[in-house]
C-alpha cells in the first residue's frame, strides 16, 4: 500500500494565502511555524506561483512548486534555483522537520521507509 504525501505548509502567490497543516503539525514550536511562513511567503513573492512543503514517506521532505498554466511571469528556472538555495540555507530546519515527521507522525525510529 502506497502512502500519500502529507502537506506541511504552503504559500500561493495568486491567492495571497499561506496554509499551515495545524491538524498534523500544530505541536511544532511557534518559532518554527513563523519561520516556515516567512520562508514560503518570501519564496512566492519572489518567483510567483505556489510552494508546498510536503512529506513523502519514502523521499522525506519535498519542496514542490507549481504555477498557473497561463502565468507568463512565473520564473520557472528561478523557482528551481531558489528551492535549492532554500534547501541549503535551511538545511538544519528541514532535516529537523523531516525527523519530527518520521518519529511523531509516522511513529518510526527516525529512518526513512525506503532505507
Short mmCIF file of N, CA, C and O in Angstrom, two decimals:
data_model
loop_
_atom_site.label_atom_id
_atom_site.label_comp_id
_atom_site.label_asym_id
_atom_site.label_seq_id
_atom_site.Cartn_x
_atom_site.Cartn_y
_atom_site.Cartn_z
N UNK A 1 0.84 -1.18 0.00
CA UNK A 1 0.00 0.00 0.00
C UNK A 1 0.88 1.24 0.00
O UNK A 1 1.75 1.42 0.83
N UNK A 2 0.67 2.13 -0.94
CA UNK A 2 1.45 3.34 -1.04
C UNK A 2 0.80 4.46 -0.23
O UNK A 2 -0.38 4.74 -0.38
N UNK A 3 1.60 5.06 0.64
CA UNK A 3 1.08 6.16 1.45
C UNK A 3 1.18 7.46 0.66
O UNK A 3 2.09 7.66 -0.13
N UNK A 4 0.24 8.35 0.91
CA UNK A 4 0.20 9.62 0.20
C UNK A 4 1.09 10.65 0.88
O UNK A 4 1.42 10.53 2.05
N UNK A 5 1.41 11.66 0.12
CA UNK A 5 2.17 12.77 0.66
C UNK A 5 1.30 13.58 1.61
O UNK A 5 0.09 13.64 1.47
N UNK A 6 1.94 14.18 2.57
CA UNK A 6 1.26 14.97 3.59
C UNK A 6 1.82 16.39 3.53
O UNK A 6 3.02 16.60 3.67
N UNK A 7 0.95 17.37 3.31
CA UNK A 7 1.37 18.77 3.21
C UNK A 7 1.64 19.33 4.60
O UNK A 7 0.81 19.22 5.49
N UNK A 8 2.81 19.92 4.76
CA UNK A 8 3.16 20.62 5.98
C UNK A 8 2.66 22.06 5.92
O UNK A 8 1.95 22.53 6.81
N UNK A 9 3.00 22.75 4.84
CA UNK A 9 2.58 24.14 4.68
C UNK A 9 2.74 24.54 3.21
O UNK A 9 3.33 23.81 2.42
N UNK A 10 2.21 25.70 2.88
CA UNK A 10 2.33 26.18 1.51
C UNK A 10 1.91 27.63 1.40
O UNK A 10 1.24 28.18 2.27
N UNK A 11 2.36 28.23 0.32
CA UNK A 11 2.04 29.62 0.05
C UNK A 11 1.64 29.72 -1.41
O UNK A 11 2.23 29.08 -2.28
N UNK A 12 0.62 30.56 -1.67
CA UNK A 12 0.11 30.72 -3.01
C UNK A 12 0.11 32.21 -3.37
O UNK A 12 -0.60 33.00 -2.76
N UNK A 13 0.92 32.57 -4.35
CA UNK A 13 1.04 33.96 -4.77
C UNK A 13 -0.26 34.49 -5.37
O UNK A 13 -0.65 35.63 -5.12
N UNK A 14 -0.94 33.66 -6.13
CA UNK A 14 -2.15 34.09 -6.83
C UNK A 14 -3.27 34.45 -5.85
O UNK A 14 -4.00 35.41 -6.06
N UNK A 15 -3.43 33.67 -4.82
CA UNK A 15 -4.50 33.89 -3.85
C UNK A 15 -4.03 34.71 -2.64
O UNK A 15 -4.85 35.04 -1.78
N UNK A 16 -2.73 35.00 -2.59
CA UNK A 16 -2.14 35.72 -1.47
C UNK A 16 -2.51 35.05 -0.15
O UNK A 16 -2.96 35.68 0.79
N UNK A 17 -2.30 33.71 -0.12
CA UNK A 17 -2.65 32.93 1.07
C UNK A 17 -1.49 32.04 1.49
O UNK A 17 -0.69 31.60 0.67
N UNK A 18 -1.46 31.79 2.79
CA UNK A 18 -0.50 30.85 3.38
C UNK A 18 -1.31 29.79 4.11
O UNK A 18 -2.30 30.09 4.76
N UNK A 19 -0.87 28.55 4.01
CA UNK A 19 -1.55 27.44 4.66
C UNK A 19 -0.54 26.71 5.54
O UNK A 19 0.59 26.45 5.12
N UNK A 20 -0.97 26.36 6.73
CA UNK A 20 -0.18 25.51 7.63
C UNK A 20 -1.08 24.40 8.14
O UNK A 20 -2.19 24.66 8.60
N UNK A 21 -0.61 23.16 8.05
CA UNK A 21 -1.39 21.99 8.47
C UNK A 21 -1.37 21.88 10.00
O UNK A 21 -0.59 21.13 10.57
N UNK A 22 -2.22 22.65 10.62
CA UNK A 22 -2.29 22.72 12.08
C UNK A 22 -2.73 21.38 12.68
O UNK A 22 -2.27 21.01 13.77
N UNK A 23 -3.56 20.66 11.97
CA UNK A 23 -4.08 19.38 12.48
C UNK A 23 -2.95 18.38 12.74
O UNK A 23 -2.92 17.70 13.76
N UNK A 24 -2.01 18.28 11.82
CA UNK A 24 -0.94 17.29 11.93
C UNK A 24 0.33 17.85 12.58
O UNK A 24 1.10 17.10 13.16
N UNK A 25 0.54 19.16 12.47
CA UNK A 25 1.81 19.73 12.92
C UNK A 25 1.64 20.88 13.92
O UNK A 25 2.54 21.68 14.12
N UNK A 26 0.48 20.94 14.54
CA UNK A 26 0.18 22.02 15.48
C UNK A 26 1.08 22.05 16.70
O UNK A 26 1.21 23.09 17.34
N UNK A 27 1.72 20.94 17.01
CA UNK A 27 2.59 20.89 18.19
C UNK A 27 3.99 21.43 17.93
O UNK A 27 4.78 21.53 18.86
N UNK A 28 4.27 21.80 16.71
CA UNK A 28 5.58 22.40 16.42
C UNK A 28 5.69 23.73 17.16
O UNK A 28 4.69 24.44 17.33
N UNK A 29 6.89 24.11 17.57
CA UNK A 29 7.07 25.40 18.25
C UNK A 29 6.64 26.57 17.37
O UNK A 29 6.81 26.53 16.14
N UNK A 30 6.09 27.61 17.99
CA UNK A 30 5.62 28.78 17.26
C UNK A 30 6.72 29.40 16.41
O UNK A 30 6.48 29.87 15.30
N UNK A 31 7.95 29.40 16.91
CA UNK A 31 9.08 29.97 16.17
C UNK A 31 9.30 29.22 14.85
O UNK A 31 9.58 29.83 13.82
N UNK A 32 9.15 27.91 14.87
CA UNK A 32 9.29 27.10 13.65
C UNK A 32 8.16 27.43 12.68
O UNK A 32 8.39 27.60 11.48
N UNK A 33 6.95 27.55 13.20
CA UNK A 33 5.80 27.88 12.35
C UNK A 33 6.01 29.23 11.67
O UNK A 33 5.73 29.39 10.48
N UNK A 34 6.52 30.20 12.43
CA UNK A 34 6.75 31.54 11.87
C UNK A 34 7.85 31.50 10.81
O UNK A 34 7.75 32.16 9.78
N UNK A 35 8.90 30.73 11.07
CA UNK A 35 9.99 30.63 10.10
C UNK A 35 9.51 29.99 8.80
O UNK A 35 9.88 30.42 7.70
N UNK A 36 8.66 28.99 8.91
CA UNK A 36 8.10 28.36 7.72
C UNK A 36 7.24 29.35 6.94
O UNK A 36 7.30 29.40 5.70
N UNK A 37 6.45 30.12 7.65
CA UNK A 37 5.57 31.10 6.99
C UNK A 37 6.40 32.13 6.24
O UNK A 37 6.13 32.41 5.06
N UNK A 38 7.40 32.69 6.88
CA UNK A 38 8.26 33.68 6.23
C UNK A 38 8.95 33.07 5.02
O UNK A 38 8.98 33.67 3.94
N UNK A 39 9.47 31.87 5.17
CA UNK A 39 10.17 31.19 4.09
C UNK A 39 9.26 30.99 2.87
O UNK A 39 9.63 31.31 1.74
N UNK A 40 8.06 30.49 3.10
CA UNK A 40 7.14 30.20 2.00
C UNK A 40 6.63 31.48 1.33
O UNK A 40 6.59 31.57 0.10
N UNK A 41 6.24 32.45 2.13
CA UNK A 41 5.69 33.68 1.57
C UNK A 41 6.75 34.45 0.79
O UNK A 41 6.48 34.93 -0.32
N UNK A 42 7.96 34.54 1.32
CA UNK A 42 9.03 35.23 0.59
C UNK A 42 9.36 34.52 -0.72
O UNK A 42 9.64 35.16 -1.73
N UNK A 43 9.30 33.20 -0.69
CA UNK A 43 9.56 32.43 -1.91
C UNK A 43 8.56 32.80 -3.00
O UNK A 43 8.94 33.12 -4.12
N UNK A 44 7.27 32.75 -2.67
CA UNK A 44 6.26 33.02 -3.69
C UNK A 44 6.21 34.49 -4.08
O UNK A 44 5.86 34.81 -5.21
N UNK A 45 6.57 35.38 -3.18
CA UNK A 45 6.64 36.80 -3.54
C UNK A 45 7.77 37.04 -4.54
O UNK A 45 7.66 37.89 -5.41
N UNK A 46 8.82 36.26 -4.41
CA UNK A 46 9.99 36.42 -5.27
C UNK A 46 9.78 35.82 -6.66
O UNK A 46 10.06 36.46 -7.66
N UNK A 47 9.30 34.57 -6.72
CA UNK A 47 9.20 33.89 -8.02
C UNK A 47 7.78 33.68 -8.51
O UNK A 47 7.57 33.27 -9.65
N UNK A 48 6.79 33.92 -7.65
CA UNK A 48 5.40 33.71 -8.05
C UNK A 48 4.97 32.27 -7.83
O UNK A 48 5.65 31.48 -7.20
N UNK A 49 3.83 31.93 -8.38
CA UNK A 49 3.33 30.57 -8.28
C UNK A 49 2.95 30.15 -6.88
O UNK A 49 2.47 30.94 -6.09
N UNK A 50 3.18 28.88 -6.59
CA UNK A 50 2.86 28.33 -5.28
C UNK A 50 4.00 27.42 -4.84
O UNK A 50 4.68 26.80 -5.66
N UNK A 51 4.20 27.36 -3.55
CA UNK A 51 5.21 26.49 -2.96
C UNK A 51 4.53 25.67 -1.88
O UNK A 51 3.79 26.21 -1.05
N UNK A 52 4.79 24.37 -1.89
CA UNK A 52 4.26 23.47 -0.88
C UNK A 52 5.40 22.65 -0.31
O UNK A 52 6.22 22.13 -1.06
N UNK A 53 5.46 22.54 1.00
CA UNK A 53 6.38 21.63 1.66
C UNK A 53 5.57 20.40 2.00
O UNK A 53 4.59 20.47 2.75
N UNK A 54 5.97 19.28 1.40
CA UNK A 54 5.23 18.03 1.55
C UNK A 54 6.15 16.93 2.04
O UNK A 54 7.32 16.87 1.66
N UNK A 55 5.59 16.07 2.88
CA UNK A 55 6.32 14.90 3.33
C UNK A 55 5.91 13.70 2.51
O UNK A 55 4.73 13.43 2.34
N UNK A 56 6.90 12.98 2.03
CA UNK A 56 6.68 11.72 1.34
C UNK A 56 7.32 10.64 2.21
O UNK A 56 8.48 10.79 2.61
N UNK A 57 6.61 9.57 2.53
CA UNK A 57 7.15 8.54 3.42
C UNK A 57 8.47 7.94 2.95
O UNK A 57 9.29 7.54 3.77
N UNK A 58 8.70 7.91 1.66
CA UNK A 58 9.93 7.32 1.14
C UNK A 58 11.00 8.36 0.81
O UNK A 58 12.18 8.11 0.98
N UNK A 59 10.58 9.54 0.36
CA UNK A 59 11.53 10.55 -0.07
C UNK A 59 11.83 11.61 0.97
O UNK A 59 12.77 12.38 0.83
N UNK A 60 11.03 11.70 2.00
CA UNK A 60 11.23 12.72 3.02
C UNK A 60 10.53 14.02 2.68
O UNK A 60 9.49 14.02 2.02
N UNK A 61 11.11 15.12 3.10
CA UNK A 61 10.51 16.43 2.91
C UNK A 61 10.84 16.96 1.51
O UNK A 61 12.00 17.03 1.12
N UNK A 62 9.81 17.34 0.78
CA UNK A 62 9.96 17.84 -0.59
C UNK A 62 9.46 19.26 -0.69
O UNK A 62 8.45 19.61 -0.07
N UNK A 63 10.15 20.08 -1.47
CA UNK A 63 9.68 21.43 -1.79
C UNK A 63 9.11 21.36 -3.19
O UNK A 63 9.83 21.13 -4.16
N UNK A 64 7.79 21.51 -3.30
CA UNK A 64 7.10 21.40 -4.58
C UNK A 64 6.65 22.78 -5.03
O UNK A 64 6.04 23.52 -4.26
N UNK A 65 6.93 23.12 -6.27
CA UNK A 65 6.48 24.39 -6.82
C UNK A 65 5.56 24.13 -7.99
O UNK A 65 5.67 23.11 -8.68
N UNK A 66 4.64 25.07 -8.20
CA UNK A 66 3.75 24.98 -9.35
C UNK A 66 3.27 26.37 -9.71
O UNK A 66 3.41 27.31 -8.92
N UNK A 67 2.71 26.48 -10.90
CA UNK A 67 2.18 27.77 -11.33
C UNK A 67 0.96 27.54 -12.21
O UNK A 67 0.73 26.44 -12.70
N UNK A 68 0.20 28.62 -12.39
CA UNK A 68 -0.91 28.56 -13.33
C UNK A 68 -0.37 28.42 -14.74
O UNK A 68 0.68 28.99 -15.07
N UNK A 69 -1.07 27.67 -15.53
CA UNK A 69 -0.64 27.39 -16.91
C UNK A 69 -0.41 28.66 -17.73
O UNK A 69 0.50 28.72 -18.54
N UNK A 70 -1.22 29.67 -17.52
CA UNK A 70 -1.14 30.89 -18.32
C UNK A 70 -0.30 32.00 -17.68
O UNK A 70 -0.34 33.14 -18.13
N UNK A 71 0.44 31.69 -16.64
CA UNK A 71 1.25 32.69 -15.95
C UNK A 71 2.58 32.88 -16.68
O UNK A 71 3.54 32.15 -16.47
N UNK A 72 2.63 33.89 -17.52
CA UNK A 72 3.84 34.16 -18.30
C UNK A 72 4.94 34.81 -17.47
O UNK A 72 6.09 34.84 -17.87
N UNK A 73 4.59 35.32 -16.31
CA UNK A 73 5.57 35.99 -15.46
C UNK A 73 6.24 35.04 -14.46
O UNK A 73 7.20 35.41 -13.80
N UNK A 74 5.73 33.82 -14.34
CA UNK A 74 6.30 32.86 -13.41
C UNK A 74 7.72 32.51 -13.82
O UNK A 74 8.00 32.21 -14.98
N UNK A 75 8.62 32.57 -12.88
CA UNK A 75 10.04 32.30 -13.12
C UNK A 75 10.34 30.85 -12.79
O UNK A 75 10.72 30.53 -11.66
N UNK A 76 10.18 29.96 -13.76
CA UNK A 76 10.35 28.53 -13.52
C UNK A 76 11.80 28.19 -13.14
O UNK A 76 12.03 27.43 -12.20
N UNK A 77 12.75 28.75 -13.85
CA UNK A 77 14.16 28.48 -13.54
C UNK A 77 14.49 29.07 -12.17
O UNK A 77 15.14 28.43 -11.34
N UNK A 78 14.02 30.28 -11.92
CA UNK A 78 14.26 30.91 -10.63
C UNK A 78 13.66 30.13 -9.48
O UNK A 78 14.23 30.06 -8.39
N UNK A 79 12.51 29.51 -9.72
CA UNK A 79 11.87 28.73 -8.65
C UNK A 79 12.70 27.51 -8.29
O UNK A 79 12.84 27.17 -7.11
N UNK A 80 13.27 26.86 -9.28
CA UNK A 80 14.12 25.68 -9.02
C UNK A 80 15.39 26.11 -8.28
O UNK A 80 15.79 25.48 -7.29
N UNK A 81 16.00 27.19 -8.74
CA UNK A 81 17.22 27.68 -8.09
C UNK A 81 16.94 28.14 -6.67
O UNK A 81 17.72 27.86 -5.75
N UNK A 82 15.85 28.83 -6.47
CA UNK A 82 15.51 29.32 -5.13
C UNK A 82 15.18 28.16 -4.20
O UNK A 82 15.54 28.18 -3.02
N UNK A 83 14.50 27.14 -4.71
CA UNK A 83 14.18 25.96 -3.89
C UNK A 83 15.47 25.27 -3.44
O UNK A 83 15.61 24.87 -2.28
N UNK A 84 16.43 25.13 -4.34
CA UNK A 84 17.71 24.51 -3.99
C UNK A 84 18.46 25.36 -2.96
O UNK A 84 19.06 24.84 -2.03
N UNK A 85 18.42 26.68 -3.15
CA UNK A 85 19.08 27.59 -2.20
C UNK A 85 18.42 27.48 -0.83
O UNK A 85 19.12 27.48 0.20
N UNK A 86 17.10 27.39 -0.79
CA UNK A 86 16.39 27.23 0.48
C UNK A 86 16.77 25.93 1.17
O UNK A 86 16.94 25.90 2.39
N UNK A 87 16.90 24.87 0.40
CA UNK A 87 17.28 23.58 0.97
C UNK A 87 18.66 23.65 1.60
O UNK A 87 18.90 23.02 2.63
N UNK A 88 19.56 24.40 1.01
CA UNK A 88 20.90 24.56 1.58
C UNK A 88 20.86 25.50 2.79
O UNK A 88 21.43 25.20 3.84
N UNK A 89 20.21 26.63 2.62
CA UNK A 89 20.15 27.66 3.66
C UNK A 89 19.42 27.18 4.90
O UNK A 89 19.81 27.49 6.03
N UNK A 90 18.36 26.44 4.72
CA UNK A 90 17.50 25.98 5.82
C UNK A 90 17.68 24.49 6.09
O UNK A 90 16.77 23.83 6.60
N UNK A 91 18.85 23.96 5.77
CA UNK A 91 19.09 22.52 5.87
C UNK A 91 18.79 21.97 7.26
O UNK A 91 18.10 20.96 7.41
N UNK A 92 19.27 22.65 8.29
CA UNK A 92 19.06 22.16 9.65
C UNK A 92 17.57 22.14 10.01
O UNK A 92 17.07 21.16 10.57
N UNK A 93 16.85 23.19 9.67
CA UNK A 93 15.41 23.24 9.94
C UNK A 93 14.68 22.13 9.19
O UNK A 93 13.87 21.41 9.77
N UNK A 94 14.98 21.99 7.91
CA UNK A 94 14.28 20.99 7.09
C UNK A 94 14.58 19.56 7.55
O UNK A 94 13.70 18.71 7.58
N UNK A 95 15.83 19.31 7.94
CA UNK A 95 16.18 17.98 8.45
C UNK A 95 15.47 17.70 9.78
O UNK A 95 15.02 16.58 10.02
N UNK A 96 15.36 18.73 10.62
CA UNK A 96 14.66 18.56 11.90
C UNK A 96 13.18 18.29 11.68
O UNK A 96 12.58 17.46 12.37
N UNK A 97 12.58 18.98 10.72
CA UNK A 97 11.16 18.75 10.40
C UNK A 97 10.95 17.34 9.85
O UNK A 97 9.96 16.68 10.18
N UNK A 98 11.88 16.89 9.04
CA UNK A 98 11.77 15.54 8.48
C UNK A 98 11.87 14.49 9.60
O UNK A 98 11.11 13.52 9.62
N UNK A 99 12.76 14.71 10.55
CA UNK A 99 12.90 13.80 11.67
C UNK A 99 11.62 13.80 12.53
O UNK A 99 11.13 12.76 12.94
N UNK A 100 11.07 14.99 12.77
CA UNK A 100 9.81 15.12 13.50
C UNK A 100 8.71 14.33 12.81
O UNK A 100 7.95 13.59 13.44
N UNK A 101 8.62 14.47 11.51
CA UNK A 101 7.60 13.76 10.73
C UNK A 101 7.75 12.25 10.89
O UNK A 101 6.78 11.54 11.14
N UNK A 102 8.98 11.76 10.73
CA UNK A 102 9.19 10.31 10.81
C UNK A 102 8.90 9.75 12.20
O UNK A 102 8.33 8.68 12.33
N UNK A 103 9.28 10.51 13.24
CA UNK A 103 9.09 10.00 14.60
C UNK A 103 7.67 10.23 15.11
O UNK A 103 7.02 9.30 15.58
N UNK A 104 7.17 11.46 15.00
CA UNK A 104 5.87 11.80 15.58
C UNK A 104 4.70 11.38 14.70
O UNK A 104 3.74 10.78 15.18
N UNK A 105 4.78 11.69 13.42
CA UNK A 105 3.64 11.40 12.53
C UNK A 105 3.62 9.94 12.09
O UNK A 105 2.59 9.27 12.18
N UNK A 106 4.76 9.44 11.61
CA UNK A 106 4.80 8.06 11.14
C UNK A 106 5.00 7.05 12.27
O UNK A 106 4.68 5.88 12.12
N UNK A 107 5.57 7.52 13.36
CA UNK A 107 5.81 6.62 14.50
C UNK A 107 6.95 5.65 14.28
O UNK A 107 6.97 4.57 14.87
N UNK A 108 7.92 6.04 13.46
CA UNK A 108 9.08 5.18 13.21
C UNK A 108 10.24 5.63 14.11
O UNK A 108 10.13 6.63 14.82
N UNK A 109 11.33 4.95 14.00
CA UNK A 109 12.51 5.30 14.78
C UNK A 109 13.34 6.41 14.18
O UNK A 109 14.43 6.68 14.61
N UNK A 110 12.82 7.06 13.15
CA UNK A 110 13.53 8.17 12.55
C UNK A 110 14.11 7.85 11.17
O UNK A 110 14.55 8.74 10.47
N UNK A 111 14.10 6.59 10.77
CA UNK A 111 14.64 6.25 9.46
C UNK A 111 13.58 6.36 8.38
O UNK A 111 12.39 6.24 8.65
N UNK A 112 14.02 6.59 7.16
CA UNK A 112 13.09 6.64 6.02
C UNK A 112 12.64 5.23 5.71
O UNK A 112 13.36 4.27 5.87
N UNK A 113 11.43 5.12 5.18
CA UNK A 113 10.87 3.80 4.84
C UNK A 113 11.67 3.11 3.75
O UNK A 113 11.77 1.91 3.72
N UNK A 114 12.19 3.87 2.82
CA UNK A 114 12.93 3.29 1.69
C UNK A 114 14.30 2.81 2.06
O UNK A 114 15.00 2.23 1.26
N UNK A 115 14.75 3.03 3.30
CA UNK A 115 16.12 2.65 3.71
C UNK A 115 16.11 1.49 4.64
O UNK A 115 15.22 1.14 5.27
#
